[in-house]
GROMACS .gro file of C-alpha atoms in nm:
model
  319
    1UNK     CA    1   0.000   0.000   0.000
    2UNK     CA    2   0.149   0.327  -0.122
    3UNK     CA    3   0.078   0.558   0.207
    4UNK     CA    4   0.244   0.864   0.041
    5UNK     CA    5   0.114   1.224   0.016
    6UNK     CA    6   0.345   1.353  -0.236
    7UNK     CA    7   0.584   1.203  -0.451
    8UNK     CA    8   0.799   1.366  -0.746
    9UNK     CA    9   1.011   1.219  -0.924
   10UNK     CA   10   1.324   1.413  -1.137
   11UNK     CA   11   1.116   1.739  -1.116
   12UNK     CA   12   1.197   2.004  -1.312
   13UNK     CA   13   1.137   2.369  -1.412
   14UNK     CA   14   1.300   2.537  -1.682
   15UNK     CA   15   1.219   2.934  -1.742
   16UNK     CA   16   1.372   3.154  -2.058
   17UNK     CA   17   1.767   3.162  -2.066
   18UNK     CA   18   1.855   2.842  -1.909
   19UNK     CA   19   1.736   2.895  -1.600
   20UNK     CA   20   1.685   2.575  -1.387
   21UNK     CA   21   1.432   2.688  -1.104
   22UNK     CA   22   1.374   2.332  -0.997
   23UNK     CA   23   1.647   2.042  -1.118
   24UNK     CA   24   1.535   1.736  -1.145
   25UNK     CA   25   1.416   1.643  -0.750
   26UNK     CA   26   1.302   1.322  -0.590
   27UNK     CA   27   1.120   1.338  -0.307
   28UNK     CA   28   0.838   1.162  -0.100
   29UNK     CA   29   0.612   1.303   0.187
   30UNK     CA   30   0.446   1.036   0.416
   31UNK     CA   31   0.027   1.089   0.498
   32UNK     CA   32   0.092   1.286   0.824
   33UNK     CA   33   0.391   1.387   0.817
   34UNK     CA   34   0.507   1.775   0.840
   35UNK     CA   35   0.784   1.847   0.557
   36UNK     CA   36   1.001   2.100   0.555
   37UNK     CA   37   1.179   2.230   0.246
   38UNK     CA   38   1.479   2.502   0.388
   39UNK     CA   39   1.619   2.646   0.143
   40UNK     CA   40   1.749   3.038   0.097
   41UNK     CA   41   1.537   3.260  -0.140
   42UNK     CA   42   1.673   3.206  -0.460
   43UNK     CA   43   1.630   2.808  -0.406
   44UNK     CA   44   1.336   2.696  -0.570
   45UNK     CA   45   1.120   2.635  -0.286
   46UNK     CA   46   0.815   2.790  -0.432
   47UNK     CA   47   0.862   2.713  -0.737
   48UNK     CA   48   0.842   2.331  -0.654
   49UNK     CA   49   0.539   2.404  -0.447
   50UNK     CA   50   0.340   2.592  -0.778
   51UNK     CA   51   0.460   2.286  -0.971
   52UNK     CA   52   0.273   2.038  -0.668
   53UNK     CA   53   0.022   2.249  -0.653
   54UNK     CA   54  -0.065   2.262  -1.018
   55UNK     CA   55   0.013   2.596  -1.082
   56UNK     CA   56   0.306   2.580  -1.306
   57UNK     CA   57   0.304   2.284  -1.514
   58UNK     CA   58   0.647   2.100  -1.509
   59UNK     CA   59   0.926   2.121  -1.766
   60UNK     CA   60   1.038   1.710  -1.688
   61UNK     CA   61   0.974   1.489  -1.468
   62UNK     CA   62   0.663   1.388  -1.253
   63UNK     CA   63   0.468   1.442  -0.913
   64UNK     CA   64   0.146   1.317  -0.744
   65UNK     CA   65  -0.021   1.453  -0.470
   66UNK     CA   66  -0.306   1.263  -0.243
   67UNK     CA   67  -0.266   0.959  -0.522
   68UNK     CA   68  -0.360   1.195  -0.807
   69UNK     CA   69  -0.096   1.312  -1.121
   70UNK     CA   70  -0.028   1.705  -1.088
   71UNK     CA   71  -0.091   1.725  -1.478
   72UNK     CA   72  -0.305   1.451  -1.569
   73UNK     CA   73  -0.579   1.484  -1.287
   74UNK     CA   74  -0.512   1.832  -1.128
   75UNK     CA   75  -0.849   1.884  -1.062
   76UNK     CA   76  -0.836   1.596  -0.792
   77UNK     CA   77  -0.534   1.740  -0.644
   78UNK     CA   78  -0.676   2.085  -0.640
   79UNK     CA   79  -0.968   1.946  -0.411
   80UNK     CA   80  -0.751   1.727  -0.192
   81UNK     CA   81  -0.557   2.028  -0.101
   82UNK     CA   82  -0.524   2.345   0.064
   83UNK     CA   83  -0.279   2.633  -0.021
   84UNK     CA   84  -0.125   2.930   0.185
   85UNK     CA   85   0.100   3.112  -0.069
   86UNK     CA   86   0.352   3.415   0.031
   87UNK     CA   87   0.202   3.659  -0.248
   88UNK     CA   88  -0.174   3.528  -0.208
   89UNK     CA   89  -0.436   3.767  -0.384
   90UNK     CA   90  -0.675   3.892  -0.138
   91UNK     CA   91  -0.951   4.159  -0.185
   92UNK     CA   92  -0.870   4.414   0.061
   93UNK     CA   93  -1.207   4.561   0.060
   94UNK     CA   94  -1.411   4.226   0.139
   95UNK     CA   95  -1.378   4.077   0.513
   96UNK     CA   96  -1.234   3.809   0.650
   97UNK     CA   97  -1.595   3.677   0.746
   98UNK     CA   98  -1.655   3.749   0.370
   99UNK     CA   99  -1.349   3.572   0.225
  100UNK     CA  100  -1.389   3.271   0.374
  101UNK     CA  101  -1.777   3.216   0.282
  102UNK     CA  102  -1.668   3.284  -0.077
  103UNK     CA  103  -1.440   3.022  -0.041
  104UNK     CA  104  -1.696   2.791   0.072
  105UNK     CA  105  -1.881   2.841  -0.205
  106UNK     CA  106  -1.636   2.796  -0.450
  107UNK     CA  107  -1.540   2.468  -0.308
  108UNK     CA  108  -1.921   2.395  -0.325
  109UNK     CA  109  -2.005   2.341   0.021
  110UNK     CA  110  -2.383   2.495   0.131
  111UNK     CA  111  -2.421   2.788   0.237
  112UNK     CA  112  -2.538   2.737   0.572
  113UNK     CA  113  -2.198   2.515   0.634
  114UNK     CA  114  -2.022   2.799   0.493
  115UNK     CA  115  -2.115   2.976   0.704
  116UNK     CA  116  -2.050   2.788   1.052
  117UNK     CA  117  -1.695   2.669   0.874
  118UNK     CA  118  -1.658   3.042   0.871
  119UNK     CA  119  -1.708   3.063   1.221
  120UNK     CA  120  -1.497   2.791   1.338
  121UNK     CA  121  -1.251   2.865   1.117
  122UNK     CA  122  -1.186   3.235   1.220
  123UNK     CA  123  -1.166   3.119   1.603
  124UNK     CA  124  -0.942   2.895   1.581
  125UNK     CA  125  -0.690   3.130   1.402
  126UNK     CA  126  -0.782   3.445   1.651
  127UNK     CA  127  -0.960   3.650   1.403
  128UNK     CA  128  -1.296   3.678   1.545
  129UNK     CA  129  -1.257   4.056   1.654
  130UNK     CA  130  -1.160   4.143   1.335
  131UNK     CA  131  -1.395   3.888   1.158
  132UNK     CA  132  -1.605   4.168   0.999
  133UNK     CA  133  -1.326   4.415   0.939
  134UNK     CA  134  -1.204   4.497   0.635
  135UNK     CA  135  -0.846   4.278   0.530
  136UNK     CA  136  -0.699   4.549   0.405
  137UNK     CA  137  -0.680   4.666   0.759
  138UNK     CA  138  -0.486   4.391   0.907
  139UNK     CA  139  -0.133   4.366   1.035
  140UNK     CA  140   0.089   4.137   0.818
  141UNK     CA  141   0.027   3.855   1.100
  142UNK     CA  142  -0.311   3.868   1.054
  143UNK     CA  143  -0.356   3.798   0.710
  144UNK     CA  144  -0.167   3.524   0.731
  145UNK     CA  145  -0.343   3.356   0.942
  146UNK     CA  146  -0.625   3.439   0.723
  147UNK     CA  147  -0.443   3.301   0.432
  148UNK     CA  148  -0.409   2.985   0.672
  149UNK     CA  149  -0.805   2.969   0.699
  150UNK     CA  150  -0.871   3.013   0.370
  151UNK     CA  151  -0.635   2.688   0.325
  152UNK     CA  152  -0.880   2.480   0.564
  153UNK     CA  153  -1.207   2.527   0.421
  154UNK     CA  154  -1.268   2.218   0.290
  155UNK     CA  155  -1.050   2.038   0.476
  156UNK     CA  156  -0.776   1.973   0.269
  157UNK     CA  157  -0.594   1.621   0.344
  158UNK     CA  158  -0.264   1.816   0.227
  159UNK     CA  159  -0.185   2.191   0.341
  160UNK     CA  160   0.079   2.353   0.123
  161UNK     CA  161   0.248   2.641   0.347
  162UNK     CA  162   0.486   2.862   0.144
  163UNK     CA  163   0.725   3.047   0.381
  164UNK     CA  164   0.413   3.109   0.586
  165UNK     CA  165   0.592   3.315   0.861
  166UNK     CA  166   0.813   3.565   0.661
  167UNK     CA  167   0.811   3.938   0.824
  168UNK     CA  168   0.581   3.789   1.111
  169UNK     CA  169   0.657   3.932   1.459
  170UNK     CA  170   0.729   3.634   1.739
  171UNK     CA  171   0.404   3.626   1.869
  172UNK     CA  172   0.248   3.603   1.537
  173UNK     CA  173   0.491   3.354   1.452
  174UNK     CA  174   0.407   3.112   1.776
  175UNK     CA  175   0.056   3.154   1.681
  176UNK     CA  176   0.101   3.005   1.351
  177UNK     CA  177   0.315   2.736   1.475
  178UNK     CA  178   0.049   2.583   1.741
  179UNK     CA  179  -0.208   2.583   1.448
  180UNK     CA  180   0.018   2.425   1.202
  181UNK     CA  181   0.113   2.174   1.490
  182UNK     CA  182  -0.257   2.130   1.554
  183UNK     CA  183  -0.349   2.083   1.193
  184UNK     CA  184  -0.112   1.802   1.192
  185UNK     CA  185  -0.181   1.627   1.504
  186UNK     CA  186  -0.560   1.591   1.336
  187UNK     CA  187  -0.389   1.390   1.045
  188UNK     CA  188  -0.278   1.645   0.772
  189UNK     CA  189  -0.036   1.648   0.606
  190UNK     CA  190   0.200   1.958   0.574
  191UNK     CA  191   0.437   2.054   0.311
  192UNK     CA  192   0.639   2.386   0.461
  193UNK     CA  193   0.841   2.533   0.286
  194UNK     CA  194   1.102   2.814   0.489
  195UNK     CA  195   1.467   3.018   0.505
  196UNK     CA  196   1.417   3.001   0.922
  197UNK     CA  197   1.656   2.771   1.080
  198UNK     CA  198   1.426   2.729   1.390
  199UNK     CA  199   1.096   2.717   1.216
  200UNK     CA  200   1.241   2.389   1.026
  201UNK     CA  201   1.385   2.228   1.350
  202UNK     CA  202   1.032   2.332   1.525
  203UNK     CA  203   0.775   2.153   1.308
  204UNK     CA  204   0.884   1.928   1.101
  205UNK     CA  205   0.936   1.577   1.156
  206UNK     CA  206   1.161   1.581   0.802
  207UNK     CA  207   1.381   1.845   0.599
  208UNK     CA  208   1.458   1.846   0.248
  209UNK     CA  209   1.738   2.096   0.208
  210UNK     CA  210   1.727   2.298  -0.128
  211UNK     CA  211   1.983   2.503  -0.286
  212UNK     CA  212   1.994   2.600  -0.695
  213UNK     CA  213   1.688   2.398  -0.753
  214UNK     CA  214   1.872   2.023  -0.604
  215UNK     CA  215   1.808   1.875  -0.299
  216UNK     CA  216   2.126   1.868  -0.130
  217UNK     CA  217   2.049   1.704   0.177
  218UNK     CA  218   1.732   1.525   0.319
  219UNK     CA  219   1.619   1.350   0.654
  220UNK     CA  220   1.551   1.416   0.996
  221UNK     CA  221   1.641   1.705   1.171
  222UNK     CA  222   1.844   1.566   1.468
  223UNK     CA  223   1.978   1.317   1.185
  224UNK     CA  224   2.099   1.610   0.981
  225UNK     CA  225   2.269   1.763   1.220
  226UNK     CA  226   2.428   1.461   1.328
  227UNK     CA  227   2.589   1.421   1.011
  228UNK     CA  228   2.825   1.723   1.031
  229UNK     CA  229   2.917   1.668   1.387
  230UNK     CA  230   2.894   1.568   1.752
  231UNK     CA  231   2.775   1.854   2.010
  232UNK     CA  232   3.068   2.027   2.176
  233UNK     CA  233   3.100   2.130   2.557
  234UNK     CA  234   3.353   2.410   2.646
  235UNK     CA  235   3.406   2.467   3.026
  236UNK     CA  236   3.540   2.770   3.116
  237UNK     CA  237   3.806   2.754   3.441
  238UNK     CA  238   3.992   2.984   3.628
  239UNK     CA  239   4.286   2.983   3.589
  240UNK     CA  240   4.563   2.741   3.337
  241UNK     CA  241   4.606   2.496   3.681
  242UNK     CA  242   4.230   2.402   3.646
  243UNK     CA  243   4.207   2.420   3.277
  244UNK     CA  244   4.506   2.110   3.307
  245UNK     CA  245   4.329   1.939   3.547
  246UNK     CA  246   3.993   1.974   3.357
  247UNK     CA  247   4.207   1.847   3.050
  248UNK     CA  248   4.273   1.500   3.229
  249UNK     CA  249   3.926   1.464   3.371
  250UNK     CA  250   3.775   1.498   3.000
  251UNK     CA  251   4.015   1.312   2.802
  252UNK     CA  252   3.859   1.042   2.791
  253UNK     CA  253   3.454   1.140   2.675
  254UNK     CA  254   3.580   1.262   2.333
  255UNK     CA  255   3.863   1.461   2.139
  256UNK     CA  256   3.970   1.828   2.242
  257UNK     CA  257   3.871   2.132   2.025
  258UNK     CA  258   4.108   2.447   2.027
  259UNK     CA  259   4.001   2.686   2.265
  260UNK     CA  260   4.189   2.948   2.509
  261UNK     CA  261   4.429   2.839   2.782
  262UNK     CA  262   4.157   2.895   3.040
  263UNK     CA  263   3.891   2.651   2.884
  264UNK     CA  264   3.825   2.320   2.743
  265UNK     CA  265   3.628   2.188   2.451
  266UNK     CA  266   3.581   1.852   2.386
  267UNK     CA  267   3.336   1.690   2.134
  268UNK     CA  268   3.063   1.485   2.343
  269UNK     CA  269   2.937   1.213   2.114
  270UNK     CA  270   2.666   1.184   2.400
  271UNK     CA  271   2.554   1.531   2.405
  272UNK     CA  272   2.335   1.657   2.683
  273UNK     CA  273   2.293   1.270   2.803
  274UNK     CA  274   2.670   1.274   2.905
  275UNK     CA  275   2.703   1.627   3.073
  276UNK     CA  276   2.626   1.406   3.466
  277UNK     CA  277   2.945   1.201   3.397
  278UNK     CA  278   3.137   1.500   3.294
  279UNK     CA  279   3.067   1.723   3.584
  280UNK     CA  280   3.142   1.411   3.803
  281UNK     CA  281   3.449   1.345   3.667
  282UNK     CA  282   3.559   1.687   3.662
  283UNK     CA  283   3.427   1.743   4.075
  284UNK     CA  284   3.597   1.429   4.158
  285UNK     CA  285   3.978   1.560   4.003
  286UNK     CA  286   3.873   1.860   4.200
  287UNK     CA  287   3.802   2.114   3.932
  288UNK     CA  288   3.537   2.387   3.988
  289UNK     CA  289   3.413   2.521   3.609
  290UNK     CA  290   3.320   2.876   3.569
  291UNK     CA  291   3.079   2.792   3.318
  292UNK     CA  292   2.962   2.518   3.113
  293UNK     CA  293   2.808   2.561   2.732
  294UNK     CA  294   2.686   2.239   2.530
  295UNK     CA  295   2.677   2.394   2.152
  296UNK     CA  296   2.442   2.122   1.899
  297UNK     CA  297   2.519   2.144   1.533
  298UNK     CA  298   2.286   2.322   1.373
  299UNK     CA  299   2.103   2.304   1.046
  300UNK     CA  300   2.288   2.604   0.892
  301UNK     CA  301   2.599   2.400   0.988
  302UNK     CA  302   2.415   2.140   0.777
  303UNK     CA  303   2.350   2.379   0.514
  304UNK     CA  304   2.706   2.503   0.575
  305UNK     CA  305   2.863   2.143   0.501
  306UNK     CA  306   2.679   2.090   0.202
  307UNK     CA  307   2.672   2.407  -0.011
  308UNK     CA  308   2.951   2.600   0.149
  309UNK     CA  309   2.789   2.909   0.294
  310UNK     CA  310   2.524   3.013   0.571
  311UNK     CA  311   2.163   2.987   0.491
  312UNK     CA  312   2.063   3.278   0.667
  313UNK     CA  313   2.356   3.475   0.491
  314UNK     CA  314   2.238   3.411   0.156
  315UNK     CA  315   1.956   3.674   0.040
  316UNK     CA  316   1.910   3.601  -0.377
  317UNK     CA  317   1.579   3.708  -0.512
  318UNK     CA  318   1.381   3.352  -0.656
  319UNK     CA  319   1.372   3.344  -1.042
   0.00000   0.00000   0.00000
C-alpha cells in the first residue's frame, strides 16, 4: 500500500535563458507527516510548491499529490488540497468573514456550512474581533493567518504552506506554529516550505534541504545535524592549573577542540545525556568550572557542510 502524500520524481522547471528553477528532485512526503523544504530565497522552494500544486506545469519529470498526477488529474489534487501562498491575492475591501464564505462556495459546500466553517474557522486562528473588518486593515500577521483559513475550508488532506511566517513578529509567529502543529496532530499532512533555521527544526518531523533547484540534503532534523558533527562542551576555568586538570578529567569522553588556555572543549558524542558524567568526573579531580556551554550542530551548519555558505547569509531574489 502506497501511504504517500506527495511524490515527485526528477522534477523540473526550466524558465527563458537556461534557467533551472527546480532540477530534477526526488522526493516523497508520508500521509501525516510535516515536511520541511529550507532552502534560501533564490532556491526553488516555491517554485516546486506551484509545480505540486498545479500551478506551473512542469518542464520534466513527474509528481502526485493525495494519489492523483499534478498534470493529468489536477483537478483531484486541487480538491484534496489546501494552499497558503507568500504573495496570495486577497480583496482588501471584502472581510475576512466574507473571504472565507466565498471560499466555501467555490469549493461547493452549502451555504449554511459555509457559514459555521466560517465561524470555526476564524476562532481557531484568533480573528474573530476582526472577523467583519475589512483585510486590508490587518497587520501582516493577521492575514496570514487568514491566508491559513482560507487553506482549511474544505478540509484539505494536504496543506501547502509557502514560507508562511516571513516578516511575522514572534508572537504572530508562535501563533502560527500551534495551528500548524494542531493541523497536523488531526492527520494532515504539511508541506512547509522556509529560510528560518528554527521554524524547520520546530515543526517538522523531516527536511529536504534545497539550494539552486537540487536537494542537497534530506532526513531528519536531529539526523541532519548529526551528520556534520557531535555537540561540543567548552568549560570555562579559572585559571591554566584548572584548565590542566579539567584536560585530564575529560580526556577520555571525546577529542579536544582548540580553545583558550583557560577553557576546554571537547566533542561529546553523548551530548546533553553525558554532561552528569562530565561534571562528576571533573568534581571528583577537583576542578570547579566557571561555566559550562553544550553547543548542537545546527542546520545552517548542515547547510554550511553541504553548499559551502550560511543559509541565513544568503539573500538572492527567486527566479
Amino acid at each position: 500500500m502506497n501511504d504517500a502524500a506527495i511524490e515527485a520524481t526528477g522534477l523540473a522547471r526550466e524558465f527563458k535563458g537556461g534557467i533551472h528553477a527546480v532540477d530534477g528532485i526526488d522526493l516523497r512526503v508520508s500521509s501525516g507527516e510535516v515536511y520541511g523544504f529550507l532552502g534560501p530565497n533564490g532556491a526553488g522552494k516555491s517554485t516546486a510548491v506551484r509545480m505540486l500544486t498545479t500551478l506551473l506545469a512542469p518542464t520534466s519529470g513527474s509528481a502526485s499529490v493525495a494519489g492523483h498526477d499534478i498534470v493529468g488529474d489536477a483537478d483531484a489534487v486541487r480538491r484534496n488540497i489546501g494552499v497558503a501562498l507568500q504573495d496570495a491575492a486577497i480583496d482588501p475591501f471584502m472581510t475576512g468573514r466574507e473571504l472565507l464564505k466565498l471560499q466555501g462556495v467555490m469549493h461547493g459546500i452549502p451555504r449554511s456550512d459555509g457559514g459555521r466553517r466560517a465561524e470555526e474557522l476564524l476562532r481557531r486562528v484568533d480573528l474573530m474581533d476582526a472577523g467583519d473588518r475589512r483585510v486590508g486593515t490587518y497587520s501582516g500577521g493577521m492575514r496570514r493567518r487568514l491566508d491559513l483559513a482560507l487553506a482549511l475550508v474544505h478540509e484539505p488532506n494536504v496543506l501547502f504552506l509557502d514560507e508562511p511566517t516571513t516578516g511575522l513578529d514572534p508572537i504572530s509567529r508562535q501563533t502560527l506554529w500551534t495551528e500548524v502543529r494542531r493541523l497536523n496532530a488531526a492527520g494532515t499532512t504539511v508541506f512547509l516550505t522556509t529560510q528560518y533555521l528554527e521554524e524547520a527544526n520546530e515543526l517538522a518531523d523531516r527536511v529536504g534541504i534545497i539550494d539552486g533547484g537540487k536537494i542537497v540534503a534530506e532526513g531528519t532534523p536531529a539526523a541532519l545535524r548529526a551528520e556534520v558533527g557531535e555537540p561540543t562542551l567548552s568549560v570555562a576555568l579559572e585559571d591554566s592549573v584548572q584548565a590542566g586538570l579539567a584536560r585530564e578529567a575529560m580526556a577520555r569522553f571525546g577529542a579536544f577542540v582548540d580553545t583558550d588556555e583557560q577553557s576546554v572543549a571537547v566533542r561529546l558524542p553523548g551530548g546533553s545525556s553525558a554532561l552528569t558524567e562530565v561534571v562528576r568526573a571533573l568534581d571528583q579531580c577537583g576542578v570547579v568550572p566557571r561555566g559550562l556551554d553544550l553547543s548542537e550542530p545546527t542546520l545552517d551548519d548542515v547547510f554550511m557542510a553541504k553548499t559551502g555558505r550560511r543559509l541565513e547569509a544568503d539573500e538572492a531574489p527567486e527566479s
